[in-house]
mmCIF file of N, CA and C in Angstrom:
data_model
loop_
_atom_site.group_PDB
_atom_site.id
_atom_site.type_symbol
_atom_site.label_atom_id
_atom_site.label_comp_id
_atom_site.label_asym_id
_atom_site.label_seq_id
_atom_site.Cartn_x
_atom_site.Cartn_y
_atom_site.Cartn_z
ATOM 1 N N UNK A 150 8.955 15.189 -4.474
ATOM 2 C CA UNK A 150 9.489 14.025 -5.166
ATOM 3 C C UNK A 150 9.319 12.793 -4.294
ATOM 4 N N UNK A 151 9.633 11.489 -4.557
ATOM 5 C CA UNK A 151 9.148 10.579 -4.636
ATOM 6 C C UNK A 151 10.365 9.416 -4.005
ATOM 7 N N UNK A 152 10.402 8.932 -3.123
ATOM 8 C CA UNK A 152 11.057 7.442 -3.331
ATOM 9 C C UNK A 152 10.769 6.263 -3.411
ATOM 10 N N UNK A 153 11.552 5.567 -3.546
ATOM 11 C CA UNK A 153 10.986 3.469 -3.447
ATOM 12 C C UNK A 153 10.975 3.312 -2.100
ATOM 13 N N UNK A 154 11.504 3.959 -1.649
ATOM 14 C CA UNK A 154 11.422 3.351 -0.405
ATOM 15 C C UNK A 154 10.411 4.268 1.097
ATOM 16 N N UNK A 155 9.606 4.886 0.208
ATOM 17 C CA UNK A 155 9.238 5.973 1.004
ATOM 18 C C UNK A 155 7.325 5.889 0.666
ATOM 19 N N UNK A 156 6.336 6.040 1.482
ATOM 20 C CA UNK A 156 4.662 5.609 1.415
ATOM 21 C C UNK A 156 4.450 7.175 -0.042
ATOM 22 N N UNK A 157 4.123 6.782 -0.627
ATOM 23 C CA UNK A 157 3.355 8.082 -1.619
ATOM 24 C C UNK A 157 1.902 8.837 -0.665
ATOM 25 N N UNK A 158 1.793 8.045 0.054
ATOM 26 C CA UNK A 158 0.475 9.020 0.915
ATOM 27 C C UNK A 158 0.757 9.433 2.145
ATOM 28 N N UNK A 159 2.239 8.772 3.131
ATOM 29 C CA UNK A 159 2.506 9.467 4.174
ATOM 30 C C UNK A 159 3.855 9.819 4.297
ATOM 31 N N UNK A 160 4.442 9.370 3.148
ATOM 32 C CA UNK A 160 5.693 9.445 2.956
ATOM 33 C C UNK A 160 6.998 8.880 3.983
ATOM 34 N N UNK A 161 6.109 7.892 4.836
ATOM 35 C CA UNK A 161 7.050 7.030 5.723
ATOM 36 C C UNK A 161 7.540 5.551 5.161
ATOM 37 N N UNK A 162 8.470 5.165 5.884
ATOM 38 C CA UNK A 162 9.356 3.920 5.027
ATOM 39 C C UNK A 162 8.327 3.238 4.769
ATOM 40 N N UNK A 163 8.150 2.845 3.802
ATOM 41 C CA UNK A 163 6.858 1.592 2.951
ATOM 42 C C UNK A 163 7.283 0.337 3.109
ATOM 43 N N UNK A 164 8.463 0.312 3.394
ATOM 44 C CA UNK A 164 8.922 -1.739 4.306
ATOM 45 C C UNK A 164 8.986 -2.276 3.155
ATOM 46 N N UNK A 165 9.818 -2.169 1.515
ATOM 47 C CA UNK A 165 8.999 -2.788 0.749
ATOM 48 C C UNK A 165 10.448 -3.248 0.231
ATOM 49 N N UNK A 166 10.336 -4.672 -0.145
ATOM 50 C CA UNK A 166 11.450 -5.648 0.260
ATOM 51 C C UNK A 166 12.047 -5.334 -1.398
ATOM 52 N N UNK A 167 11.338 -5.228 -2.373
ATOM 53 C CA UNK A 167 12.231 -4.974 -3.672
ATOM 54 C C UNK A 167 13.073 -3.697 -3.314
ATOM 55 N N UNK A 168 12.486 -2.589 -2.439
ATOM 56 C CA UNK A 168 13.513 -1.337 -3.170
ATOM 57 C C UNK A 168 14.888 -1.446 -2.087
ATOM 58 N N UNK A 169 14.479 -2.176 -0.965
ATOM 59 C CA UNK A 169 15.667 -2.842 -0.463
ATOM 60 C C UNK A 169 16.511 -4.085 -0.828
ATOM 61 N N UNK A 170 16.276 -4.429 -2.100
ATOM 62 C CA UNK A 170 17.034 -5.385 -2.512
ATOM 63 C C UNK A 170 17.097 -6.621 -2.514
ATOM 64 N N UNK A 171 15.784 -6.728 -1.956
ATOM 65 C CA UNK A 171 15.636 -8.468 -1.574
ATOM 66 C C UNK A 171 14.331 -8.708 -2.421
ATOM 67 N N UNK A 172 14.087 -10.118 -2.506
ATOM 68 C CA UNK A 172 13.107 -10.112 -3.133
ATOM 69 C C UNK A 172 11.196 -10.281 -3.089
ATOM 70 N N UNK A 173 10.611 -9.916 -4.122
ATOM 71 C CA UNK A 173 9.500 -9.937 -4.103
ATOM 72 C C UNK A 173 8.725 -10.437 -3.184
ATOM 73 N N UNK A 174 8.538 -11.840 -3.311
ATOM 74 C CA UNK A 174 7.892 -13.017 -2.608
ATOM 75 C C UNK A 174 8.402 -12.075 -0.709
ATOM 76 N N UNK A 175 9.145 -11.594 -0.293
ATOM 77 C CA UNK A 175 9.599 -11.689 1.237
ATOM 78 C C UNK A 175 8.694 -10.335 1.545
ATOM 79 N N UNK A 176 8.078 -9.913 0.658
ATOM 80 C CA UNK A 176 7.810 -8.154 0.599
ATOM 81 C C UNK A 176 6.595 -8.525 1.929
ATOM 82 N N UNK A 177 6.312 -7.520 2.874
ATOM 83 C CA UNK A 177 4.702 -8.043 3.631
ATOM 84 C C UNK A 177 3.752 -7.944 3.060
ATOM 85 N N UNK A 178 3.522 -7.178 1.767
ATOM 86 C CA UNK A 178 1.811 -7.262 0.544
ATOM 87 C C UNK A 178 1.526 -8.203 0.141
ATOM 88 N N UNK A 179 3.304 -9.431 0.197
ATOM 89 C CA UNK A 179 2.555 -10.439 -0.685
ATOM 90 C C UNK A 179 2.081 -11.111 0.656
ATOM 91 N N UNK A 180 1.322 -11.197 1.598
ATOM 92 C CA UNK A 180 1.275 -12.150 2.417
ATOM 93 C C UNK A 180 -0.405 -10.759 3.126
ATOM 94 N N UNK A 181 -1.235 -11.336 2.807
ATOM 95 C CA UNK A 181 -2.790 -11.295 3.108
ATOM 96 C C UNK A 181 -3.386 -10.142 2.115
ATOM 97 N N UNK A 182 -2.122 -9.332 0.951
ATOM 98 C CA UNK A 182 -3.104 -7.914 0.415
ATOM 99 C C UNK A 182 -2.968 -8.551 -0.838
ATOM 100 N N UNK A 183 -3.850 -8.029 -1.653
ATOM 101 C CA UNK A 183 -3.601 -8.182 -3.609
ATOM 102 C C UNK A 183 -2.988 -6.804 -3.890
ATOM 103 N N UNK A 184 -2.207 -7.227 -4.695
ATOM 104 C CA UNK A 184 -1.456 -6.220 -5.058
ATOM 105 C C UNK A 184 -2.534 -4.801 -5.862
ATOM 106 N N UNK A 185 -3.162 -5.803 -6.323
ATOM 107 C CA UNK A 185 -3.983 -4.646 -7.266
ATOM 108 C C UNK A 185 -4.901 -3.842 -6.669
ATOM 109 N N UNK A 186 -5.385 -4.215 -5.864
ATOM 110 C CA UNK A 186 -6.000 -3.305 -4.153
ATOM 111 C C UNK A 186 -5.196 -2.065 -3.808
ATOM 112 N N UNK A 187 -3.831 -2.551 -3.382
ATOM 113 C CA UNK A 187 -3.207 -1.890 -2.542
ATOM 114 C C UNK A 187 -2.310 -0.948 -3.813
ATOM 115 N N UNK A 188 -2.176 -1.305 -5.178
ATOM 116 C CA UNK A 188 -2.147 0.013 -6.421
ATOM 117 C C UNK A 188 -3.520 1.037 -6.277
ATOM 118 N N UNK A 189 -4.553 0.429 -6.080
ATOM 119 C CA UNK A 189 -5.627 1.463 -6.382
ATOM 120 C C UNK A 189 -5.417 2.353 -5.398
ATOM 121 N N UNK A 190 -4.170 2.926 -4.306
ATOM 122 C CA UNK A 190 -4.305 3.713 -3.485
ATOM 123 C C UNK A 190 -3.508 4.780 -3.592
ATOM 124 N N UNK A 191 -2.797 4.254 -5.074
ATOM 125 C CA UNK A 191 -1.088 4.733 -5.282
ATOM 126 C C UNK A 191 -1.836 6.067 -5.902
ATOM 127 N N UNK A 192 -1.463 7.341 -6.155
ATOM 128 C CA UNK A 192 -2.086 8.088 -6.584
ATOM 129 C C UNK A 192 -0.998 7.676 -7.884
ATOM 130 N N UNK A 193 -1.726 8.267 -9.243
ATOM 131 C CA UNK A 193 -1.431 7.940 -10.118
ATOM 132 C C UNK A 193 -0.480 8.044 -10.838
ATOM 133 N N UNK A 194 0.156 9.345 -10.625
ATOM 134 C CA UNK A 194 1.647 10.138 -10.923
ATOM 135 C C UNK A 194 2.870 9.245 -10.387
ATOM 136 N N UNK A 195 2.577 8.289 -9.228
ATOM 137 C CA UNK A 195 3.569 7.469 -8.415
ATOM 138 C C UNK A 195 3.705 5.991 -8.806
ATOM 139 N N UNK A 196 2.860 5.827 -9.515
ATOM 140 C CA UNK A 196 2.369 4.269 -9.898
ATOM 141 C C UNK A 196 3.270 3.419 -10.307
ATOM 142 N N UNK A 197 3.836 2.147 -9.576
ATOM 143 C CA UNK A 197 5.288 1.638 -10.628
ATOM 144 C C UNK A 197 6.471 2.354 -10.120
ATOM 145 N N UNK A 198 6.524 3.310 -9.063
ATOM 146 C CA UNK A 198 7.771 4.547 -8.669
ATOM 147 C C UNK A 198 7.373 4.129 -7.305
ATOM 148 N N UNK A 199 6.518 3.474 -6.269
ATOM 149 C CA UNK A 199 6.730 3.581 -4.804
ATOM 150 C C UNK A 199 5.784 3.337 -4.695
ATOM 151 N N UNK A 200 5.431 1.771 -2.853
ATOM 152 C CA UNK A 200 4.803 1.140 -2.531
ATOM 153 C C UNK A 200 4.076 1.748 -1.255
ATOM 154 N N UNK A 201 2.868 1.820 -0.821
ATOM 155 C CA UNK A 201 2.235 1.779 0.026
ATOM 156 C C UNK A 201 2.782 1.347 1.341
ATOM 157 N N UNK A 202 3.040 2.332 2.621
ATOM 158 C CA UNK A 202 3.257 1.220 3.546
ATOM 159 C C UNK A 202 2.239 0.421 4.069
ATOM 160 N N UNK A 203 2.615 -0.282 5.387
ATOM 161 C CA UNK A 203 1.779 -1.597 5.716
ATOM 162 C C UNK A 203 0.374 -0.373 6.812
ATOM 163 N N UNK A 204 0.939 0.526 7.359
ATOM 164 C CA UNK A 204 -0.179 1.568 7.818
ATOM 165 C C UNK A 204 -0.967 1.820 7.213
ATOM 166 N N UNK A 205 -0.472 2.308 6.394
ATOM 167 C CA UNK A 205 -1.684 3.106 4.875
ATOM 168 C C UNK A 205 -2.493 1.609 4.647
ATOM 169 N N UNK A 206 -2.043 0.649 3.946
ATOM 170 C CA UNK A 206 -2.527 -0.267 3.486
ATOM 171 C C UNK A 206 -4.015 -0.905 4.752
ATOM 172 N N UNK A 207 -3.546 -1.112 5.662
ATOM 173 C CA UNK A 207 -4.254 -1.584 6.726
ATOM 174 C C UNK A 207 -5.250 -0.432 6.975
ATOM 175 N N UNK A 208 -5.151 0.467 6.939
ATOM 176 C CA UNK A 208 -6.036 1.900 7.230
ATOM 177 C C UNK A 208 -7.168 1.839 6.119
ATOM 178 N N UNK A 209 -6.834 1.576 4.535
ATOM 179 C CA UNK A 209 -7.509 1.585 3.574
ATOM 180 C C UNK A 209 -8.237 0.581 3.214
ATOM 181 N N UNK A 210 -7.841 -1.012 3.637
ATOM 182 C CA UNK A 210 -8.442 -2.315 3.904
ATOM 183 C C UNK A 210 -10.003 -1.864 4.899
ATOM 184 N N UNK A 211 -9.350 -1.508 5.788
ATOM 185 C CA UNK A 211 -10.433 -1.412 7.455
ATOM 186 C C UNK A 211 -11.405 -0.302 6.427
ATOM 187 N N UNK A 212 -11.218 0.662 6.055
ATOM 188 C CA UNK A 212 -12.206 1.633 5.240
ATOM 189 C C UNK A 212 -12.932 0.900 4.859
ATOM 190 N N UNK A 213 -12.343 0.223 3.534
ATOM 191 C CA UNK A 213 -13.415 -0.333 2.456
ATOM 192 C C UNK A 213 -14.062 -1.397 3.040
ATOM 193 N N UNK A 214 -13.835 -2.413 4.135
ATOM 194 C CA UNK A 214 -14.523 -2.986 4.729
ATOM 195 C C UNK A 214 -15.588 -2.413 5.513
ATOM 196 N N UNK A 215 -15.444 -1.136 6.216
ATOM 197 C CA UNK A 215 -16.430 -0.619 6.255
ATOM 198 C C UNK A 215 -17.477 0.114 5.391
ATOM 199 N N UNK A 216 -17.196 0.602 4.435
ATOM 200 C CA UNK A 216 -18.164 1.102 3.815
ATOM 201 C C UNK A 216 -18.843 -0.289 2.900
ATOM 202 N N UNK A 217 -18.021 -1.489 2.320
ATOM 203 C CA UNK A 217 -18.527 -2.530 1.988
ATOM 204 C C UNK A 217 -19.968 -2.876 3.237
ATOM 205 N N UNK A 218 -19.459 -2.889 3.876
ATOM 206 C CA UNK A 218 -20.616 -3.186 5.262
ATOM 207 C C UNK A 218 -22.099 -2.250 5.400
ATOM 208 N N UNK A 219 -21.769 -1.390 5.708
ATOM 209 C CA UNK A 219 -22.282 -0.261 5.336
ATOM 210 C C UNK A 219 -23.472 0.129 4.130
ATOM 211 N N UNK A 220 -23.270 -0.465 2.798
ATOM 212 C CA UNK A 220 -23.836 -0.314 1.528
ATOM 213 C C UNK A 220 -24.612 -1.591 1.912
ATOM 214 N N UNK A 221 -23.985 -2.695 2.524
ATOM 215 C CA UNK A 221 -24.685 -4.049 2.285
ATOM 216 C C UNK A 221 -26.023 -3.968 3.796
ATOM 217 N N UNK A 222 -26.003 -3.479 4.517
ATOM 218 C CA UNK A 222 -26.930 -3.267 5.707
ATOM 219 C C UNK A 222 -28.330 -1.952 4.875
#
């Protein structure tokens, strides 16, 4: 099972400022990720139920920048 406040891929605190009660705008995704990026990682069963932490997120950024790189060479 699943929390808000818990990564769906490592299951460590996801830092994520709505399920602690504060709001949106203060969350750290909104400040350098698109949200809709950092959903495409959510596996799908979790989607809308729990946020990515800032590890995962940064781990999956650095990926696709590499393989973006990668395809383009």
């Amino acid at each position: 099972s699943s929390s808000p406040t818990s990564c769906p891929i490592c299951r460590r605190d996801n830092q994520c400022s709505v399920a602690q009660g504060r709001a949106a705008a203060t969350c750290w995704c909104h400040h350098g990720y698109s949200s809709a990026s950092l959903m495409a990682h959510v596996p799908h069963h979790l989607k809308g139920k729990a946020c990515i932490c800032p590890a995962c997120a940064q781990a999956r950024t650095a990926a696709l920048k590499t393989v973006v790189s990668l395809l383009q060479s």
